[in-house]
Amino acid sequence: MTRISTPGNLFAPSRRPALALAAAVCLAVSACGYPGAGRAAPSATGAVASGASAAPVPAGLEPFYSQTVSWAPCEDDDGFQCATVSVPLDYKDPAGRTISLALKKLPASGTSPIGSLFVNPGGPGGSGIDLVSQGAQAFSADLRAHYDIIGFDPRGVGASTPLTCLSPEEIKQVAQDPAGTQDAPAAKEAEAPEEEFAQAALDSGRQAAEPCERHTPVPGLIDHMDTGSVARDLDVLRGLVGEERLTYLGTSYGTYLGARYAELFPDKVGRMVLDSAQDPAVDNARLRIDQAAALERTLRAYVEHCQKGDACPLSGGVEAGTAQLRDLFDRADAAPLPTSTQGVTIDGATARNAVGQTMYDETLWDRLTSALTAAIKDGDGTELAALSAPATEEGQDPEAAASKQAAQAANGPAINAVDCLDYPVRGDQAQWDAQAAQTRKVAPTLGEGLSYPDAFCQGWGHHSDHEPAAVRAQGAAPILVVGVTGDPATPYEWAQSLASQLESGHLLTVRGNGHGAYMRMGSCVSSAVDAYLLRGELPEPGATCQARYETPAEQSSSSPAGEPDSAGTQS
């Protein structure tokens, strides 16, 4: 995948030369149905939502900014409120077809709320609905007390009008056999000679797009899932909840969305925090190479951590340890490792996936050491299988979990749709091969699957005219950028770059390993983010936090003292 997001289940390197046909993006997906797709634009004379924003409305979009938002208790949890709104499929033709966006709100628990906080977990293709559903696990007690926290599934994703890339029969089949959803074409592509990788990637893109074009209920959706359109959707949502300026917390790809919003609507930026930032000036090929290098650096940090312990199965120093991991992956490809589950084995790609996932969260590193010990010394892949398995909600009905996994599989290529619209196809086969060689050089252990993004998008066939560029957001309110020095997905250098690009950027450095700092890397980070979102107080220039892996409750108990002020007032 081009941009890797929510920690814990998003590293999905495949055996294919092109990336992310089967990306394991954490989505909240509603099987095949979606409310409101294809409806006419809402009437301009319709009732205005309570507290609708007085900020200027872009010409031609008045009906969308004035529609009523009918919040109601969510069917799955009446502690939250859900709603659906309409936006244009194509902002260049606002009178044409519409699509729906699904929203979920965690109402402020305190008696004096100060506004609405919009959140995005990353992806692209991550579910804001799922993020908000995490409640106290994702947001501090102070934020939950003083903000209505609102997540939405971006256009083409989950419970919003979805990109659908499986037939109803295929979705049913996946629900009946979730363990059988491994992507079969990947294994065939793994056998392709290296000189044919670019063509294989191009073919993969074409083959991935075709079923999406065929099964998506709204024609043309695949051409309008770009981040610029999502940013415009976000401004509609801002207006509908009555905020003159957007208060926003975005992680990973969510930082790219926030930066694009700030560039489009600098005068409507309120308090914005961009955690584990992406550099909007980097093109698709460089993005992939930078990510591969960051992932390999974090892996080396893990190997060093492992070898400092008493039970590490990787011996002889960091170089030797990473070589032993590559040997494990090769052996598992030749003879998959058995597990305690009958009929389930672990091949090299799955083992690599398990190792890659744990790079996002340093608290999993000791579990990884245990799993590698069983795999290397005993030939047992059971613990690696557990690390690579999709996360399930505690107490969730198995049938419901299988149905959700099937819907996610149908919607998985949403990440490709966004990536291929956000980045123009550049280069030719010779350049793509050279970039792939560079990726192998900087990431010999975990870089497989991170090459040939432009070839894949060439085959995908749905592009836009957007060009990567530095974001200035001239005139915007201060924007807090958070960067983790050992981030495996969005390298720290990207956070430095974005903070310097933004006219009002402020950088908070977090020294540690992992992806996503807020509510994950200690009270120093969470307190700094809360201080800005609640009171407009920025960290001192050059501020640094040392990562500490505390529980959400521990981080909430360390939130900064003091009363929040109105989020519309910058201090």
XYZ file of C-alpha atoms in Angstrom:
571
model
C 0.000 0.000 0.000
C 1.243 3.439 -0.640
C 0.518 4.890 2.772
C 0.441 2.680 5.807
C -1.860 3.587 8.666
C -3.539 2.451 11.701
C -1.020 0.421 13.730
C -1.435 -3.266 14.249
C -3.021 -4.539 11.056
C -1.812 -2.569 8.088
C 1.495 -4.054 7.001
C 0.482 -6.370 4.230
C 3.483 -7.033 1.992
C 2.533 -9.560 -0.622
C 4.457 -11.747 -2.994
C 3.345 -9.564 -5.858
C 5.613 -6.882 -7.358
C 2.762 -4.399 -7.122
C 1.452 -3.511 -3.714
C -1.782 -3.690 -1.812
C -4.282 -5.614 -3.886
C -5.196 -7.328 -0.642
C -4.323 -4.548 1.798
C -5.621 -5.298 5.274
C -7.118 -1.887 5.938
C -9.233 -1.570 9.079
C -12.672 -0.573 7.734
C -16.194 -0.343 9.070
C -18.041 -1.784 6.115
C -21.757 -2.273 5.516
C -22.061 -5.357 3.314
C -23.368 -4.137 -0.046
C -25.967 -1.581 0.961
C -25.483 2.134 1.337
C -28.017 4.847 2.048
C -28.644 7.642 -0.361
C -26.381 6.759 -3.267
C -27.518 8.297 -6.526
C -30.094 10.621 -4.960
C -30.659 14.065 -6.341
C -28.840 16.895 -4.601
C -30.631 18.042 -1.412
C -33.021 20.898 -1.900
C -31.568 24.358 -1.420
C -34.754 25.285 0.418
C -34.462 22.427 2.886
C -34.106 23.007 6.605
C -30.713 24.171 7.796
C -28.994 21.959 10.329
C -29.106 23.299 13.850
C -26.078 25.540 14.442
C -25.033 25.512 10.785
C -21.831 27.438 10.107
C -21.956 31.047 9.069
C -18.657 30.680 7.189
C -18.860 31.429 3.455
C -20.076 28.517 1.323
C -18.413 27.703 -2.008
C -20.605 28.732 -4.916
C -22.885 25.990 -6.193
C -22.586 23.910 -3.030
C -25.223 25.692 -0.949
C -27.641 22.715 -0.962
C -25.001 20.451 0.553
C -23.932 22.893 3.260
C -27.568 23.550 4.236
C -28.891 19.969 4.411
C -30.209 18.709 7.730
C -28.071 16.209 9.639
C -30.407 13.812 11.417
C -28.370 12.337 14.248
C -29.846 9.225 15.855
C -28.580 6.540 18.248
C -26.388 4.062 16.358
C -27.903 0.634 15.844
C -24.805 -1.129 17.152
C -24.246 1.155 20.154
C -26.727 3.690 21.487
C -23.923 5.492 23.331
C -22.953 6.932 19.943
C -24.928 8.879 17.364
C -24.924 8.103 13.638
C -25.989 10.034 10.568
C -25.691 10.039 6.794
C -25.217 13.096 4.571
C -24.985 13.688 0.836
C -22.071 15.185 -1.103
C -21.445 15.570 -4.831
C -19.793 12.656 -6.588
C -17.920 15.239 -8.686
C -17.311 18.684 -7.222
C -16.946 20.026 -10.752
C -20.580 18.990 -11.330
C -22.375 19.586 -8.018
C -25.791 19.363 -9.671
C -25.054 15.805 -10.828
C -25.004 12.479 -9.045
C -24.549 12.393 -5.274
C -22.997 9.900 -2.886
C -23.416 9.340 0.840
C -21.050 9.741 3.750
C -21.588 7.816 6.977
C -20.761 9.597 10.258
C -20.461 8.458 13.854
C -20.291 10.814 16.831
C -19.171 10.261 20.393
C -21.028 13.105 22.164
C -19.066 15.153 24.675
C -19.467 13.699 28.158
C -18.951 16.994 29.992
C -21.362 19.772 30.728
C -19.488 22.459 28.778
C -18.523 21.124 25.326
C -16.423 23.460 23.200
C -17.122 22.119 19.715
C -16.654 19.212 17.335
C -13.391 17.353 16.708
C -13.112 15.492 13.405
C -10.747 12.518 13.259
C -9.229 10.306 10.573
C -7.162 7.152 11.328
C -5.247 6.942 8.057
C -5.186 4.457 5.230
C -6.143 5.653 2.773
C -9.272 3.615 3.307
C -9.287 3.664 7.109
C -12.633 3.956 8.838
C -13.272 7.021 10.955
C -16.366 5.238 12.246
C -14.238 2.411 13.593
C -11.828 4.904 15.149
C -14.543 6.786 17.027
C -15.990 3.465 18.191
C -12.778 2.879 20.166
C -13.749 5.669 22.554
C -11.489 5.704 25.602
C -8.857 3.586 23.848
C -8.284 6.294 21.240
C -9.087 9.598 22.957
C -8.227 11.043 26.339
C -10.842 11.656 29.008
C -10.405 15.423 28.575
C -11.029 15.299 24.828
C -14.062 13.082 25.338
C -15.414 15.445 27.972
C -15.100 18.632 25.936
C -15.548 17.645 22.283
C -18.130 15.886 20.217
C -15.714 13.513 18.475
C -16.821 12.738 14.917
C -15.454 10.151 12.530
C -16.591 9.473 8.997
C -15.913 6.829 6.420
C -14.389 8.658 3.448
C -16.060 8.442 0.061
C -15.727 4.947 -1.370
C -15.009 3.416 2.032
C -17.000 1.221 4.389
C -20.426 2.463 5.393
C -20.239 5.436 3.018
C -21.031 4.806 -0.634
C -18.480 2.014 -1.115
C -16.136 0.962 -3.842
C -17.153 -2.687 -4.273
C -14.705 -5.085 -5.880
C -16.342 -8.479 -5.318
C -19.648 -9.802 -6.576
C -22.425 -10.626 -4.080
C -21.617 -14.300 -4.583
C -17.929 -13.732 -3.860
C -18.736 -11.713 -0.745
C -20.934 -14.556 0.489
C -18.181 -17.049 -0.241
C -15.622 -15.028 1.718
C -18.026 -14.744 4.667
C -18.453 -18.510 4.674
C -14.713 -19.178 4.426
C -12.745 -16.228 5.878
C -9.559 -18.297 6.076
C -9.690 -18.821 2.338
C -9.364 -15.145 1.422
C -5.629 -15.172 0.702
C -5.015 -13.607 -2.664
C -4.330 -16.426 -5.094
C -2.869 -14.373 -7.989
C -0.023 -13.231 -5.737
C 1.440 -16.707 -5.615
C 1.455 -16.909 -9.400
C 3.149 -13.539 -9.707
C 5.838 -14.619 -7.275
C 7.049 -17.047 -9.891
C 7.520 -14.332 -12.517
C 11.138 -13.635 -13.491
C 12.497 -10.392 -12.095
C 12.651 -8.779 -15.531
C 8.885 -9.270 -15.841
C 7.959 -7.662 -12.520
C 6.964 -4.321 -14.074
C 4.602 -6.013 -16.514
C 3.232 -8.206 -13.727
C 2.558 -5.081 -11.647
C 0.816 -3.403 -14.565
C -1.299 -6.509 -15.129
C -2.118 -6.634 -11.424
C -3.405 -3.078 -11.513
C -5.594 -3.778 -14.505
C -6.948 -6.992 -12.976
C -7.642 -5.261 -9.651
C -9.574 -2.353 -11.167
C -11.805 -4.365 -13.474
C -14.039 -5.983 -10.802
C -14.291 -2.652 -8.962
C -15.574 -1.035 -12.142
C -18.037 -3.886 -12.614
C -19.444 -4.294 -9.092
C -19.467 -0.757 -7.631
C -23.118 0.382 -7.583
C -22.347 4.035 -8.400
C -20.697 4.406 -11.819
C -17.649 6.659 -11.801
C -16.985 6.464 -8.050
C -13.561 4.952 -8.767
C -12.626 8.224 -10.541
C -13.633 10.484 -7.634
C -11.974 9.018 -4.531
C -9.008 11.407 -4.571
C -7.923 13.146 -1.368
C -8.836 16.563 -2.758
C -12.467 15.432 -2.981
C -12.308 13.964 0.533
C -10.968 17.302 1.825
C -13.936 19.071 0.215
C -16.246 16.527 1.841
C -14.626 17.335 5.172
C -15.398 21.011 4.713
C -19.042 20.202 4.037
C -19.092 18.224 7.287
C -17.450 21.114 9.146
C -20.191 23.428 7.941
C -22.980 21.007 8.768
C -21.999 20.720 12.438
C -21.922 24.497 12.755
C -18.177 25.089 13.063
C -16.638 28.142 11.419
C -13.240 26.458 11.575
C -12.211 22.812 11.501
C -10.764 21.173 14.598
C -9.040 18.006 13.426
C -6.834 15.116 14.536
C -5.424 12.982 11.715
C -2.951 10.121 11.826
C -0.708 8.806 9.018
C -2.624 9.275 5.732
C -4.974 11.387 7.846
C -2.144 13.935 8.049
C -2.055 14.104 4.254
C -5.810 14.686 4.244
C -5.384 17.415 6.863
C -2.582 19.089 4.929
C -4.605 19.033 1.709
C -7.571 20.527 3.575
C -5.360 23.277 4.977
C -4.081 24.112 1.503
C -7.624 24.279 0.083
C -9.250 26.062 3.043
C -6.517 27.843 5.058
C -8.964 30.377 6.505
C -11.125 27.543 7.879
C -8.351 25.752 9.763
C -8.883 25.749 13.504
C -6.793 23.586 15.812
C -5.233 20.875 13.689
C -2.932 18.055 14.820
C -1.170 15.860 12.249
C 0.274 12.757 13.939
C 2.888 10.593 12.154
C 2.972 12.886 9.201
C 3.221 12.206 5.496
C 5.116 14.546 3.172
C 2.745 15.839 0.445
C 5.692 16.916 -1.722
C 6.984 13.350 -2.243
C 5.994 11.423 -5.364
C 4.743 7.832 -5.383
C 8.044 6.087 -6.125
C 10.048 8.086 -3.570
C 7.258 7.611 -1.031
C 7.635 3.857 -1.379
C 11.434 3.879 -1.155
C 11.357 6.122 1.921
C 8.832 3.827 3.583
C 10.867 0.737 2.816
C 13.968 2.293 4.346
C 12.048 3.358 7.464
C 10.555 -0.092 7.875
C 13.966 -1.735 7.636
C 15.422 0.740 10.158
C 12.723 -0.144 12.647
C 13.325 -3.835 12.028
C 16.997 -3.358 12.833
C 15.982 -1.577 16.056
C 13.830 -4.603 16.894
C 16.686 -7.043 16.229
C 18.950 -5.003 18.497
C 16.227 -5.011 21.169
C 15.787 -8.764 20.772
C 19.485 -9.505 21.039
C 19.735 -7.577 24.303
C 17.362 -10.097 25.869
C 18.044 -13.597 27.096
C 15.821 -15.573 24.741
C 16.410 -14.064 21.303
C 16.575 -16.629 18.482
C 18.517 -14.181 16.275
C 22.248 -14.379 16.937
C 25.471 -12.722 15.837
C 24.591 -9.026 15.674
C 22.037 -6.991 13.750
C 23.264 -7.869 10.244
C 23.331 -11.573 11.027
C 19.944 -11.352 12.746
C 18.192 -9.760 9.779
C 19.812 -12.352 7.489
C 18.358 -15.089 9.702
C 14.908 -13.556 9.256
C 15.316 -13.627 5.491
C 16.358 -17.274 5.762
C 13.198 -17.995 7.762
C 11.008 -16.363 5.105
C 12.720 -18.351 2.342
C 12.369 -21.640 4.238
C 8.702 -20.945 4.921
C 8.133 -20.305 1.229
C 9.781 -23.607 0.343
C 8.057 -25.564 3.142
C 5.289 -23.650 4.978
C 5.373 -23.893 8.759
C 2.641 -25.966 10.419
C 0.398 -24.464 13.104
C -1.803 -25.888 15.824
C -4.844 -25.302 13.592
C -5.422 -28.198 11.247
C -4.943 -27.232 7.616
C -3.393 -23.817 8.399
C 0.255 -23.223 7.536
C 2.484 -20.150 7.414
C 4.375 -19.307 4.229
C 7.103 -16.717 3.831
C 4.744 -13.887 2.888
C 2.607 -14.480 5.985
C 5.676 -14.662 8.220
C 6.978 -11.429 6.708
C 3.562 -9.858 7.257
C 3.593 -10.835 10.933
C 7.046 -9.337 11.450
C 6.112 -6.173 9.543
C 2.924 -5.635 11.547
C 4.770 -5.709 14.844
C 7.101 -2.925 13.729
C 4.168 -0.537 14.207
C 3.901 -1.204 17.920
C 6.939 -1.716 20.132
C 4.755 -3.261 22.836
C 4.398 -6.311 20.550
C 8.133 -6.896 20.175
C 8.435 -9.434 22.987
C 5.527 -11.391 21.503
C 7.345 -11.359 18.190
C 10.486 -12.719 19.837
C 8.467 -15.595 21.279
C 6.854 -16.280 17.895
C 10.213 -16.240 16.101
C 11.706 -18.567 18.685
C 8.948 -21.118 18.036
C 9.295 -20.718 14.264
C 13.098 -20.845 14.061
C 13.869 -23.393 16.749
C 10.780 -25.604 16.638
C 9.433 -25.065 13.120
C 6.075 -24.010 14.628
C 4.185 -21.148 12.972
C 1.290 -20.931 15.445
C 2.377 -17.723 17.159
C 3.297 -16.045 13.865
C -0.177 -16.922 12.588
C -1.714 -15.219 15.624
C 0.355 -12.076 15.037
C -0.663 -11.859 11.385
C -4.362 -12.634 11.896
C -6.855 -9.766 11.500
C -7.868 -8.213 14.791
C -11.333 -9.145 16.042
C -13.513 -7.219 18.441
C -13.721 -8.782 21.883
C -16.941 -10.742 22.244
C -17.903 -10.267 18.586
C -20.138 -12.936 17.114
C -18.037 -15.113 14.745
C -20.637 -14.879 11.995
C -20.744 -11.091 12.276
C -16.936 -10.985 12.253
C -16.852 -13.124 9.097
C -19.396 -10.883 7.370
C -17.374 -7.799 8.279
C -14.204 -9.410 6.966
C -15.991 -10.228 3.701
C -17.157 -6.640 3.312
C -13.625 -5.430 4.008
C -12.306 -7.749 1.316
C -14.806 -6.327 -1.167
C -13.767 -2.785 -0.246
C -10.015 -3.421 0.195
C -8.897 -1.943 -3.151
C -10.193 1.471 -2.039
C -6.594 2.191 -1.055
C -5.515 1.670 -4.670
C -8.230 3.982 -5.976
C -7.068 6.816 -3.721
C -3.358 6.293 -4.322
C -3.633 6.135 -8.088
C -5.689 9.343 -8.178
C -3.405 11.210 -5.770
C -0.181 10.468 -7.661
C 0.468 10.807 -11.395
C 2.082 7.857 -13.143
C 5.743 8.657 -13.774
C 8.644 6.851 -15.417
C 9.035 3.846 -17.672
C 10.098 0.248 -17.140
C 13.799 1.084 -16.875
C 13.113 3.696 -14.203
C 10.705 1.406 -12.363
C 13.279 -1.388 -12.336
C 15.915 1.013 -10.995
C 13.543 2.153 -8.242
C 12.805 -1.478 -7.357
C 16.532 -2.176 -7.097
C 16.884 0.782 -4.743
C 14.025 -0.518 -2.613
C 15.695 -3.932 -2.355
C 18.933 -2.215 -1.364
C 17.452 -0.125 1.454
C 15.052 -2.840 2.659
C 16.364 -6.328 1.850
C 14.246 -7.976 4.565
C 10.836 -6.255 4.525
C 10.866 -4.272 1.276
C 9.290 -6.948 -0.890
C 5.959 -5.751 -2.247
C 6.841 -2.062 -1.967
C 8.006 -1.655 -5.563
C 6.437 -0.751 -8.918
C 3.691 1.615 -7.669
C 3.654 3.570 -10.931
C 3.413 0.407 -13.007
C 0.519 -0.768 -10.872
C -1.311 2.561 -11.227
C -0.640 2.558 -14.963
C -2.538 -0.715 -15.113
C -5.211 0.497 -12.694
C -6.096 3.095 -15.304
C -7.897 5.740 -13.219
C -5.831 8.881 -12.740
C -6.137 12.589 -11.978
C -4.093 15.668 -12.766
C -2.962 16.229 -9.166
C 0.788 16.725 -8.730
C 2.621 16.231 -5.424
C 3.729 19.597 -4.047
C 4.760 21.309 -0.850
C 1.835 22.599 1.207
C 2.087 26.142 2.562
C -1.487 26.731 3.819
C -0.767 30.442 3.929
C -2.801 32.203 6.583
C -3.852 29.036 8.406
C -3.952 28.839 12.191
C -1.041 26.990 13.849
C -0.810 23.318 12.861
C 0.882 20.873 15.236
C 2.870 18.163 13.426
C 3.961 15.096 15.410
C 6.828 12.904 14.187
C 8.229 9.676 15.666
C 11.959 9.140 15.138
C 11.572 5.371 14.628
C 8.352 5.397 12.615
C 8.271 2.424 10.194
C 5.523 3.823 7.951
C 5.850 7.604 7.839
C 9.547 8.414 8.345
C 10.408 11.149 10.835
C 11.962 13.150 7.999
C 8.488 13.531 6.508
C 7.210 15.183 9.676
C 10.176 17.546 9.651
C 9.503 18.375 6.013
C 5.778 18.993 6.476
C 6.296 21.178 9.540
C 8.795 23.295 7.609
C 6.558 23.531 4.526
C 3.548 24.784 6.465
C 3.638 28.516 7.088
C 2.193 27.871 10.552
C 3.705 24.431 11.212
C 5.034 23.432 14.648
C 6.914 20.169 15.163
C 6.728 17.900 18.202
C 9.393 15.156 18.100
C 8.758 11.797 19.756
C 11.796 9.595 20.365
C 10.712 5.983 20.026
C 9.650 3.246 17.645
C 6.205 2.747 16.189
C 3.497 4.431 14.184
C 0.971 6.835 15.659
C 1.981 8.656 18.835
C -1.200 10.061 20.373
C -2.597 7.773 23.108
C 0.088 5.229 22.211
C 3.442 6.663 23.275
C 2.839 8.170 26.658
C 1.389 11.096 28.535
C 4.033 13.552 27.305
C 2.637 13.213 23.772
C -1.017 12.985 24.737
C -0.761 15.966 27.081
C 0.876 18.091 24.393
C -1.793 17.205 21.836
C -4.604 17.779 24.335
C -3.127 21.115 25.418
C -3.339 22.363 21.849
C -6.731 20.925 20.988
C -8.311 22.053 24.260
C -6.631 25.382 24.921
C -4.585 26.323 21.871
C -1.283 25.915 23.752
C 1.559 24.780 21.478
C 4.697 22.958 22.664
C 7.855 25.015 22.938
C 9.988 25.134 19.744
C 12.167 22.030 19.587
C 10.030 20.155 22.101
C 10.754 16.433 22.391
C 8.936 13.583 24.131
C 10.489 10.248 25.008
C 8.058 7.478 24.106
C 6.579 5.649 27.078
C 4.186 2.798 26.487
C 1.367 3.527 28.914
C -2.228 2.359 28.908
C -4.890 4.792 27.662
C -6.090 5.190 31.256
C -2.581 6.132 32.407
C -2.271 8.684 29.639
C -5.689 10.189 30.362
C -4.841 10.537 34.042
C -1.801 12.625 33.057
C -3.690 15.067 30.847
C -2.806 18.729 31.377
C -4.663 20.658 33.998
C -6.614 23.774 33.127
C -9.914 24.686 31.562
C -10.394 24.408 27.807
C -11.358 27.460 25.843
C -13.437 27.720 22.708
C -11.815 25.826 19.851
C -12.703 28.697 17.609
C -10.302 30.998 19.462
C -6.619 30.572 18.735
C -4.161 31.382 21.485
